[in-house]
PDB file of C-alpha atoms in Angstrom:
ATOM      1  CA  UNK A1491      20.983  34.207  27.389  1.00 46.00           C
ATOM      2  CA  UNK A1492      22.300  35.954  24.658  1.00 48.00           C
ATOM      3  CA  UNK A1493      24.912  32.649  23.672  1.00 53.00           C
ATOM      4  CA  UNK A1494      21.666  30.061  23.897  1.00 53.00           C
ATOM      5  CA  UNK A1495      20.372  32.325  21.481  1.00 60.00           C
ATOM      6  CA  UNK A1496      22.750  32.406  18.853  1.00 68.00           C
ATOM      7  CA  UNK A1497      23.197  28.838  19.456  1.00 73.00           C
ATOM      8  CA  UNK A1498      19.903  27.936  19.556  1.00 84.00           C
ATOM      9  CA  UNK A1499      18.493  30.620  16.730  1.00 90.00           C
ATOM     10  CA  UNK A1500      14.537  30.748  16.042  1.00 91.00           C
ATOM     11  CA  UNK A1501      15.240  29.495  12.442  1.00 92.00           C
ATOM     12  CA  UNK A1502      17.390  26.147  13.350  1.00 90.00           C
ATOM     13  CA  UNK A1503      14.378  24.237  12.734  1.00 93.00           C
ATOM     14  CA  UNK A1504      13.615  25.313   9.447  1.00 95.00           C
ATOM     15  CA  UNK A1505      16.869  23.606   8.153  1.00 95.00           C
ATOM     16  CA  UNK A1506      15.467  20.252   9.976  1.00 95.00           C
ATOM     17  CA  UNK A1507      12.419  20.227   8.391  1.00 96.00           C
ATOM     18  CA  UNK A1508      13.780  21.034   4.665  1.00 96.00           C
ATOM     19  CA  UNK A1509      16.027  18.068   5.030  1.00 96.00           C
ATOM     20  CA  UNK A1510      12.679  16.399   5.839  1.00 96.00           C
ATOM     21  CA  UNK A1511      10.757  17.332   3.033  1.00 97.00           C
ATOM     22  CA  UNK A1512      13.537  17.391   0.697  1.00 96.00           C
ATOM     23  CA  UNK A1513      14.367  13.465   1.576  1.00 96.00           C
ATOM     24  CA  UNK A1514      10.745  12.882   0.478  1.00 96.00           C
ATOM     25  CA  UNK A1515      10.285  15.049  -2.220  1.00 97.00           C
ATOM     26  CA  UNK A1516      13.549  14.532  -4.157  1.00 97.00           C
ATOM     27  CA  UNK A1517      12.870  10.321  -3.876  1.00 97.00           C
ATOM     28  CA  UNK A1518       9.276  10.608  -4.848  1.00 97.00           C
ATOM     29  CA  UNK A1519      10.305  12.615  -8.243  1.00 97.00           C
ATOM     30  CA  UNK A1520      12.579  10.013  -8.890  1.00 97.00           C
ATOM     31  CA  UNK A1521      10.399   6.988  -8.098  1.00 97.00           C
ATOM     32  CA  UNK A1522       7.528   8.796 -10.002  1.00 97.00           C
ATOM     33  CA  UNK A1523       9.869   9.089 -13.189  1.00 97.00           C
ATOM     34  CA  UNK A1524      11.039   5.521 -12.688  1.00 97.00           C
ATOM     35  CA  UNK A1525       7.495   3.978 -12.405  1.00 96.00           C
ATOM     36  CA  UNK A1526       6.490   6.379 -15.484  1.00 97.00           C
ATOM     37  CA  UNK A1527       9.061   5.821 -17.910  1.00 96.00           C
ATOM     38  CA  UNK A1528       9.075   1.688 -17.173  1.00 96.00           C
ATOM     39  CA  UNK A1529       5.497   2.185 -17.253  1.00 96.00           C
ATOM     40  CA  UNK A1530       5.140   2.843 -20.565  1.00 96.00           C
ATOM     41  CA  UNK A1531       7.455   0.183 -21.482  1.00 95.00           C
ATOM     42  CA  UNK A1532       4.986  -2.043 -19.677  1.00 95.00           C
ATOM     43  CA  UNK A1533       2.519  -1.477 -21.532  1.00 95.00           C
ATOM     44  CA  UNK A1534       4.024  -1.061 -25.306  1.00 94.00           C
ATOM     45  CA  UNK A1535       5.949  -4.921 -24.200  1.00 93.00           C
ATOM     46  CA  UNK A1536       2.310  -6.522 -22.768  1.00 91.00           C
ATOM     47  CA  UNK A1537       0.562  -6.036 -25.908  1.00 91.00           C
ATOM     48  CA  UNK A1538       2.809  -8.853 -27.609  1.00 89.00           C
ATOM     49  CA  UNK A1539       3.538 -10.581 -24.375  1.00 88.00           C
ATOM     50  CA  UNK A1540       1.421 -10.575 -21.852  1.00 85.00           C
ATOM     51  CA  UNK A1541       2.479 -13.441 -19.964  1.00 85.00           C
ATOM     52  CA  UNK A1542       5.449 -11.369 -19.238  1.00 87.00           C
ATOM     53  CA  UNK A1543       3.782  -9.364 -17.009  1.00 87.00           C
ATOM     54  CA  UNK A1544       5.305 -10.364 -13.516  1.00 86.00           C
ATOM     55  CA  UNK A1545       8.694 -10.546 -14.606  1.00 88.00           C
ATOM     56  CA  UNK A1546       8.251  -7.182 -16.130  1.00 91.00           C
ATOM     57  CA  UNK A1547       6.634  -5.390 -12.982  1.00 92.00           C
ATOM     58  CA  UNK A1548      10.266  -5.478 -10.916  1.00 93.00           C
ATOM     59  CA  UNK A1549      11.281  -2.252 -12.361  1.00 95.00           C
ATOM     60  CA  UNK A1550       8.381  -0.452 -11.214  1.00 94.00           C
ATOM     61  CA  UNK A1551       8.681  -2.429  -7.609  1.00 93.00           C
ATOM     62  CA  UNK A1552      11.963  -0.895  -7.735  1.00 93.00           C
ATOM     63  CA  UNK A1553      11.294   2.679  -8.673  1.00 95.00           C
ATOM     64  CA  UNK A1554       9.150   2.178  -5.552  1.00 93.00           C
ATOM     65  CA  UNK A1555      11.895   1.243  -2.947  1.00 93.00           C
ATOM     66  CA  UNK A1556      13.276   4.515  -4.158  1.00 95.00           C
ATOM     67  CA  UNK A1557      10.342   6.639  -2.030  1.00 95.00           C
ATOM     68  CA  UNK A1558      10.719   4.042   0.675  1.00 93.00           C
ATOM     69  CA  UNK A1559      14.188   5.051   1.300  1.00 94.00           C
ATOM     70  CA  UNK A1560      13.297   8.847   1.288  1.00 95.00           C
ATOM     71  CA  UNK A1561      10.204   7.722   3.842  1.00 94.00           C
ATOM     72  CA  UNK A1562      12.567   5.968   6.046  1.00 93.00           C
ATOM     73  CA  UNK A1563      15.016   9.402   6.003  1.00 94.00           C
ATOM     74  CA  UNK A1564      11.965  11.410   6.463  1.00 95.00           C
ATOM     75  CA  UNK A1565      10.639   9.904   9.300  1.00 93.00           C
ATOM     76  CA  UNK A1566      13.793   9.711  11.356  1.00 92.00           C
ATOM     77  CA  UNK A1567      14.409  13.362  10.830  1.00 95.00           C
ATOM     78  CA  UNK A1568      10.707  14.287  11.598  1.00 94.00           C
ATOM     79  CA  UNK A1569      11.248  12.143  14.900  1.00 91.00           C
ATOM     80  CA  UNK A1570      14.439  14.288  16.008  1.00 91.00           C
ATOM     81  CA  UNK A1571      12.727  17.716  14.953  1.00 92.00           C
ATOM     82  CA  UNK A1572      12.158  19.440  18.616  1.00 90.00           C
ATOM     83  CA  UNK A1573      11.493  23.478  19.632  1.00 90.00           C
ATOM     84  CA  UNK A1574      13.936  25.673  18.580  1.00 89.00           C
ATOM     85  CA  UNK A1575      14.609  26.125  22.489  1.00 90.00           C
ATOM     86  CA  UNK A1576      16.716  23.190  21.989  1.00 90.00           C
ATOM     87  CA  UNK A1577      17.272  22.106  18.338  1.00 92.00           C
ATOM     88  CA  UNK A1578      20.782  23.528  17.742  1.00 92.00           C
ATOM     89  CA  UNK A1579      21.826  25.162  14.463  1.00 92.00           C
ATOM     90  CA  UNK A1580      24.496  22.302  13.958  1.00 93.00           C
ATOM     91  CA  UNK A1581      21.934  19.664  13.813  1.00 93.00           C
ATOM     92  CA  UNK A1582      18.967  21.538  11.549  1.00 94.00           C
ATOM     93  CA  UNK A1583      22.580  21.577   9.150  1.00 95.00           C
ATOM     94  CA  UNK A1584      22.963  17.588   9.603  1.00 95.00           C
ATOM     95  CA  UNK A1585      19.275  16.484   9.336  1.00 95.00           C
ATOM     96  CA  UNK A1586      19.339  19.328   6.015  1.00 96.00           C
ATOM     97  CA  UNK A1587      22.358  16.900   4.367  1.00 96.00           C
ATOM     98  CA  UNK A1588      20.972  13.786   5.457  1.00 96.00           C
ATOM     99  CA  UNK A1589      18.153  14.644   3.392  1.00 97.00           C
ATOM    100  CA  UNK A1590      19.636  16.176   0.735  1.00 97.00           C
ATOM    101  CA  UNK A1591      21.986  13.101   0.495  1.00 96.00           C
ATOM    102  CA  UNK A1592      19.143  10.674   0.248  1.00 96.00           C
ATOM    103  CA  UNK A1593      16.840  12.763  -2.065  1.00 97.00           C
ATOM    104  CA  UNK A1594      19.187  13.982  -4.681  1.00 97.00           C
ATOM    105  CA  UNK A1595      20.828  10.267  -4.729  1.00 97.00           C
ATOM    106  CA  UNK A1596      16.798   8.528  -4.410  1.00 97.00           C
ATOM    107  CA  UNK A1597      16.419  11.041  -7.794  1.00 97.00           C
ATOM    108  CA  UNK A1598      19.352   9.930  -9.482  1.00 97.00           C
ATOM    109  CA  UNK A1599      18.450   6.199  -8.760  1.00 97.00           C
ATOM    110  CA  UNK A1600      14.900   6.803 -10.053  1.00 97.00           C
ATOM    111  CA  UNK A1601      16.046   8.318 -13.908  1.00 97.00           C
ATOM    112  CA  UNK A1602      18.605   5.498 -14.358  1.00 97.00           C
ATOM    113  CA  UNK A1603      15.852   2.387 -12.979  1.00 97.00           C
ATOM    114  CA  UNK A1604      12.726   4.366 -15.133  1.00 97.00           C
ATOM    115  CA  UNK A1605      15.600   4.281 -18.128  1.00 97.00           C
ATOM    116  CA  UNK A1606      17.005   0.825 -17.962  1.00 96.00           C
ATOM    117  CA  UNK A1607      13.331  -0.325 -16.752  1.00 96.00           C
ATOM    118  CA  UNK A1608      12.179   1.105 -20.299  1.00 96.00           C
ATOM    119  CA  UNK A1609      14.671  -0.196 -22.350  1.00 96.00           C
ATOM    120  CA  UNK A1610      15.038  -3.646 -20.807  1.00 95.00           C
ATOM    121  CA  UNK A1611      11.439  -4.417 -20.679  1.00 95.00           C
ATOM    122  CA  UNK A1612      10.876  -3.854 -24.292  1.00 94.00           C
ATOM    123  CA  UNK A1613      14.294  -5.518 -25.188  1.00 94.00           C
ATOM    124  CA  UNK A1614      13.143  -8.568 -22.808  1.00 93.00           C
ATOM    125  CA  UNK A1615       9.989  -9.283 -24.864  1.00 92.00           C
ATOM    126  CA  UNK A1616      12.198 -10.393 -27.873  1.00 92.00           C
ATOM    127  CA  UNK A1617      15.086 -11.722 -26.451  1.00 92.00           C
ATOM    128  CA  UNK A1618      14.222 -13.370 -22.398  1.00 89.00           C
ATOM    129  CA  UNK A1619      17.965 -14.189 -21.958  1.00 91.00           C
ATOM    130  CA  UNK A1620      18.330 -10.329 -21.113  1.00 93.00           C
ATOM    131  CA  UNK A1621      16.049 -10.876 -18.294  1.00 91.00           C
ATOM    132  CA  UNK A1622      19.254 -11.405 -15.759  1.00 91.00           C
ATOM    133  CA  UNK A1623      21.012  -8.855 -17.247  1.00 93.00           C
ATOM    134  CA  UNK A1624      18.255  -6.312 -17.093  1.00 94.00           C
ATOM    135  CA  UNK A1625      18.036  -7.495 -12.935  1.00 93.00           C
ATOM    136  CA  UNK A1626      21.374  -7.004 -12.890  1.00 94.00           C
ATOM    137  CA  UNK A1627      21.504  -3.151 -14.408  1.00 95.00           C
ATOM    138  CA  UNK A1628      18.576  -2.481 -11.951  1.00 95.00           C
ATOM    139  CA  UNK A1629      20.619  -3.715  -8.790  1.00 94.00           C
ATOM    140  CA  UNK A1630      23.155  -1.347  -9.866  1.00 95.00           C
ATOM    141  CA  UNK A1631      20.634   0.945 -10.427  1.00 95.00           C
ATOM    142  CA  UNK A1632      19.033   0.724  -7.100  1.00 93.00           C
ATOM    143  CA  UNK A1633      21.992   0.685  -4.861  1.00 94.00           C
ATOM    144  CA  UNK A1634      22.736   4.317  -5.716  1.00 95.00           C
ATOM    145  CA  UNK A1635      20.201   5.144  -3.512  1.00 95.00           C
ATOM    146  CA  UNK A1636      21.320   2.774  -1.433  1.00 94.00           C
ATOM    147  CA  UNK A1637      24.491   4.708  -0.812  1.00 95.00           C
ATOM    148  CA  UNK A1638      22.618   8.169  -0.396  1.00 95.00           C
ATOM    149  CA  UNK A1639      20.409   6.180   2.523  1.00 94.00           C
ATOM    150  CA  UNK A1640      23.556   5.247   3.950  1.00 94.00           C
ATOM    151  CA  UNK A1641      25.209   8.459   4.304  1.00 95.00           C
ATOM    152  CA  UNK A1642      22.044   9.981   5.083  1.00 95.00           C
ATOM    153  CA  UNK A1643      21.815   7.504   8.187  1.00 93.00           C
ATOM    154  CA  UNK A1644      25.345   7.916   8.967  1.00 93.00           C
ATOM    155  CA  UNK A1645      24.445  11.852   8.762  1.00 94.00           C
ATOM    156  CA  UNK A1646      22.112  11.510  11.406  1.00 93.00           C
ATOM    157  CA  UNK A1647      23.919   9.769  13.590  1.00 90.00           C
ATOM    158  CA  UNK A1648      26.281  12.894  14.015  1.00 85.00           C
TER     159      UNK A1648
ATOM    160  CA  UNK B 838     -23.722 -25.618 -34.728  1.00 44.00           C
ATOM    161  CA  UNK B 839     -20.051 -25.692 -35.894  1.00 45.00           C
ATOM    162  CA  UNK B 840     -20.307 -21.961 -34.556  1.00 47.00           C
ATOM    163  CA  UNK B 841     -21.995 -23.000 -31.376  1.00 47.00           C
ATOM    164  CA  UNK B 842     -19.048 -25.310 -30.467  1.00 47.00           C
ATOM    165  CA  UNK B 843     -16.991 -22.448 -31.680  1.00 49.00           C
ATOM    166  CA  UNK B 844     -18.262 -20.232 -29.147  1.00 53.00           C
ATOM    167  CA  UNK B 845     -17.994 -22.363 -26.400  1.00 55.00           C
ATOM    168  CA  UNK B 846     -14.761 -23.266 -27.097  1.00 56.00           C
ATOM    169  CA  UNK B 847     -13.647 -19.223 -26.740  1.00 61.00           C
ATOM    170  CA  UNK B 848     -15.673 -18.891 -23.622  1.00 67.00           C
ATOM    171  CA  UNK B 849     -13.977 -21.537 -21.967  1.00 80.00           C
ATOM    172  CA  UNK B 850     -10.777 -20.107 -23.598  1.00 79.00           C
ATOM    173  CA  UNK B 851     -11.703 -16.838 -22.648  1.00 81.00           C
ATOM    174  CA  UNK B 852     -12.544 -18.333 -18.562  1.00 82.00           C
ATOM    175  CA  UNK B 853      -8.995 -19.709 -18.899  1.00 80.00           C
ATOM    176  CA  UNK B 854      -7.441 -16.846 -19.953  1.00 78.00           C
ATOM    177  CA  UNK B 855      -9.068 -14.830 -17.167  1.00 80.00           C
ATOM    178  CA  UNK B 856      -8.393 -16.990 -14.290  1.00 82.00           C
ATOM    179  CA  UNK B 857      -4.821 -17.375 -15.661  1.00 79.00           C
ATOM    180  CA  UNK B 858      -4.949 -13.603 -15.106  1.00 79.00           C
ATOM    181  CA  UNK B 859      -6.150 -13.186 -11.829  1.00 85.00           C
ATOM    182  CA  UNK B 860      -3.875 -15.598 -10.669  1.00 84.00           C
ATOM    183  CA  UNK B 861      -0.971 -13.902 -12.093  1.00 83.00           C
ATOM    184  CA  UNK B 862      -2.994 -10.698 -10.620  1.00 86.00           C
ATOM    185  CA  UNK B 863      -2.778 -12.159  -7.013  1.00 88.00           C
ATOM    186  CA  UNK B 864       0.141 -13.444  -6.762  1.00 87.00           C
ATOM    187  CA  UNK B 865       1.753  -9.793  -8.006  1.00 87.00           C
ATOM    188  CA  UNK B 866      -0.737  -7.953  -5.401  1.00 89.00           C
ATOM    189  CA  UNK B 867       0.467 -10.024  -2.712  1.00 91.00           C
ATOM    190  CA  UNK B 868       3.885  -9.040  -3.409  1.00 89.00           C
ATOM    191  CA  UNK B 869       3.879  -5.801  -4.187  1.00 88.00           C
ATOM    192  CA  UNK B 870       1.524  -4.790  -0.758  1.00 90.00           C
ATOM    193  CA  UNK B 871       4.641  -7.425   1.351  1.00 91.00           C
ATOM    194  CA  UNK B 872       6.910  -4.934  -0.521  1.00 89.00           C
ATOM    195  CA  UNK B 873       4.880  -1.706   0.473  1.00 87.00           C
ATOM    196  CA  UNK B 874       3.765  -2.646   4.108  1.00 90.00           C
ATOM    197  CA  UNK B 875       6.893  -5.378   5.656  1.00 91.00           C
ATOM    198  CA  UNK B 876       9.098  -2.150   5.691  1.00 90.00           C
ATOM    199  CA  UNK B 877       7.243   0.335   7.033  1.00 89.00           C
ATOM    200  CA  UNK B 878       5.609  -2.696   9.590  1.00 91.00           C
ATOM    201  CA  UNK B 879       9.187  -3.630  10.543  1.00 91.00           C
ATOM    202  CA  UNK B 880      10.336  -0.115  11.027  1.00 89.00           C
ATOM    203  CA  UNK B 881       7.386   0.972  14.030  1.00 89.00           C
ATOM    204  CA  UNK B 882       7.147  -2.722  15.360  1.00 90.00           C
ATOM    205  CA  UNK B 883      11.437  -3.074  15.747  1.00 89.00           C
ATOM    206  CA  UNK B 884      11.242   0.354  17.231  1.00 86.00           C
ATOM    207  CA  UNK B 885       8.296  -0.140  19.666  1.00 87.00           C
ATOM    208  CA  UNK B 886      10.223  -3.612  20.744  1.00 86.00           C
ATOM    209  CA  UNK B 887      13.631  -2.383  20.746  1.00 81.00           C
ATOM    210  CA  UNK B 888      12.451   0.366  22.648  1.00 76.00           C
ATOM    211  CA  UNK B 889      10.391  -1.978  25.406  1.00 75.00           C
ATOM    212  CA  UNK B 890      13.003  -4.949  26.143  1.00 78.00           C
ATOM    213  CA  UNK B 891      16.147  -2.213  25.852  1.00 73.00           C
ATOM    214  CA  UNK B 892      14.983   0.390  27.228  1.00 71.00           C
ATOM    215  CA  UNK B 893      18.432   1.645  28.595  1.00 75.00           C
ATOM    216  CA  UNK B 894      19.081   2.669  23.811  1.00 77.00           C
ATOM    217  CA  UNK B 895      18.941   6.100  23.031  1.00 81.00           C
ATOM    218  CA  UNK B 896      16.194   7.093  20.905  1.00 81.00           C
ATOM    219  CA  UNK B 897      18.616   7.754  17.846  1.00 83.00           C
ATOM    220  CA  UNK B 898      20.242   3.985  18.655  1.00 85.00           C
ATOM    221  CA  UNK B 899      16.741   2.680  18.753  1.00 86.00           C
ATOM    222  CA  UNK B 900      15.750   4.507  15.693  1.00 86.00           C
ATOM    223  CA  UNK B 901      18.825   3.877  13.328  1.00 88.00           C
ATOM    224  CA  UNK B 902      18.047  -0.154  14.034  1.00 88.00           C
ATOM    225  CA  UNK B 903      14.637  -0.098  13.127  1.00 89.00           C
ATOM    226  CA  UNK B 904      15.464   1.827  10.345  1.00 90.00           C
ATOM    227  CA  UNK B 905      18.336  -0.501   9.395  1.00 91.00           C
ATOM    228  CA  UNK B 906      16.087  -3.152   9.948  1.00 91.00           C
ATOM    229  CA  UNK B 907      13.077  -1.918   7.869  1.00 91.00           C
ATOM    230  CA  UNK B 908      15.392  -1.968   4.464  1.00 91.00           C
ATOM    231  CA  UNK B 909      16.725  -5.179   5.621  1.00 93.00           C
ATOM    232  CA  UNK B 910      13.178  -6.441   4.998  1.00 92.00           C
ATOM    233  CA  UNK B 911      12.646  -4.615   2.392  1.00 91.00           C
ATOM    234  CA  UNK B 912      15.486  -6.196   0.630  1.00 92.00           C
ATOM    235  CA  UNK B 913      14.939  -9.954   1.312  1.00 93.00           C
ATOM    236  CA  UNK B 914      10.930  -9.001   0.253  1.00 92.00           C
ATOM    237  CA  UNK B 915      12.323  -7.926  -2.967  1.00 91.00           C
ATOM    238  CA  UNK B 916      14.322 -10.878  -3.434  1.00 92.00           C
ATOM    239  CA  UNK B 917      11.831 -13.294  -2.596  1.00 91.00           C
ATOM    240  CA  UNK B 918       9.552 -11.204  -5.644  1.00 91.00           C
ATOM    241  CA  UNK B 919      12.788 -11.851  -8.290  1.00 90.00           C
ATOM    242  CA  UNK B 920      13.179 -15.380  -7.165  1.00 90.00           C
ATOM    243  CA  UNK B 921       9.127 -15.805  -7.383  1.00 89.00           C
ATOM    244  CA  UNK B 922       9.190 -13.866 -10.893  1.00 87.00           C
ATOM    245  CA  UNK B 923      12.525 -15.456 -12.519  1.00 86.00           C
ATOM    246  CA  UNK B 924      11.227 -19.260 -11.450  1.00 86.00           C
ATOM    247  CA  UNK B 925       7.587 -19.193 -11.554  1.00 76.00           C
ATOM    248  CA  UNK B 926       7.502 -16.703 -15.074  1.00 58.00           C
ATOM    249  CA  UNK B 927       9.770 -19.683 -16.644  1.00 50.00           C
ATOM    250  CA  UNK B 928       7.202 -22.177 -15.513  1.00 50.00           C
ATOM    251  CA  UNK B 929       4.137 -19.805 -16.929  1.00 50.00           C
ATOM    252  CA  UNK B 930       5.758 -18.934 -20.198  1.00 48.00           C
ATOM    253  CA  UNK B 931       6.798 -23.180 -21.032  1.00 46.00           C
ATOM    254  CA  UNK B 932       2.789 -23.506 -20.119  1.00 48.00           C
ATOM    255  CA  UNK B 933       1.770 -21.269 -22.571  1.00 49.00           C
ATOM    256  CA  UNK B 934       3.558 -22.487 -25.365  1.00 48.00           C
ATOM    257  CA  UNK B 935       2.289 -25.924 -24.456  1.00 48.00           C
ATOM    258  CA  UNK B 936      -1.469 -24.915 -24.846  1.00 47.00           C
ATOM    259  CA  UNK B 937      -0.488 -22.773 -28.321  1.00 48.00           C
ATOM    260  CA  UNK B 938       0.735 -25.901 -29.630  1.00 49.00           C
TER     261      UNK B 938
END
């Protein structure tokens, strides 16, 4: 009795379900700055060029995928979250760096695609050759969270 | 009468302009809700499948896939937006010089 307990302690649960919210929280504040600081580039570039709209949207699409990977994360850590009669310390621990993997890397994503988005939207109005170059940046860009989903995956496989 | 014509003419430039928009408008929509929904559609229909024809997967097995699977579509989704943006913006932009000119 007295080993399932301190195996099995009342608070095991809470470090599940900050790895949850943190996944989630940590991408959304990055996807939010991302959208918001390409955003405004947006809408200083679309006064000049408006036809440039659709080309000009992909950062914010991207800043996007950013929360999707932090919803994915979330939602698989949600589904293995179970009573505390049988959630063991070790895994609150792994689902708590699975999310912290994917949230803190979904935020880093987020600053450099709202950045680049900014800057290569305004610098795309006068000069459309940068266009591939500016895709390019954002792949890079994107792909860090990329890497924080994968580890967080490979986290929960543990 | 000169400023009748005149008028006319910006309407219908105006009507242009506008559908031109909610083309572009519709086209982006579309997109961006394929981007929004495919992924989290995949992720719940892969697992509810994966789950029914294989039933012998572990819930984690079954729930790393979909997941897997969900940025998978996610991906091509966003592809097919670049390719869509990089081709058909070309094609926009070389019609509005044409009608400038």
């Amino acid at each position: 009795m007295s080993d399932a307990q301190s195996d099995n302690p009342i608070y095991g649960p809470f470090f599940g379900v900050m790895g949850a919210a943190s996944a989630i929280i940590f991408s959304a504040l990055g996807a939010a700055y991302g959208t918001a600081k390409s955003g405004t580039g947006i809408a200083a570039m679309s006064v000049m060029r408006p036809e440039l709209i659709m080309k000009s949207i992909i950062p914010v699409v991207m800043a996007g995928i950013i929360a999707i990977y932090g919803l994915v994360v979330a939602v698989l850590i949600a589904g293995a979250l179970e009573d505390p009669t049988t959630y063991t310390l070790y895994k609150g621990f792994i689902h708590l760096g699975a999310g912290l993997s994917v949230g803190f890397s979904g935020l880093a994503a987020g600053f450099a695609i709202g950045i680049v988005g900014d800057a290569g939207v305004r610098g795309t109005a006068q000069q459309p050759r940068l266009f591939v170059g500016m895709i390019l940046i954002l792949i890079f860009a994107e792909v860090l969270g990329l890497y924080g989903l994968i580890v967080a995956i490979y986290l929960y496989t543990k | 009468m000169a400023n009748k014509k005149g008028n006319n003419g910006g309407r219908t430039q105006q009507q242009i302009n506008d559908s031109k928009d909610y083309s572009t408008f519709k086209v982006v929509f579309f997109y961006c809700s394929l981007i929004v929904f495919l992924p989290v559609a995949t992720f719940f229909l892969l697992k509810s499948t994966v789950l029914e024809r294989f039933f012998t997967m572990s819930e984690v097995t079954t729930n790393i896939y979909s997941a897997v699977g969900a940025v998978v579509a996610l991906h091509l989704a966003l592809g097919l937006y670049i390719y869509r943006a990089y081709f058909g913006g070309a094609l926009q932009t070389s019609d509005t010089y044409k009608k400038v000119d």
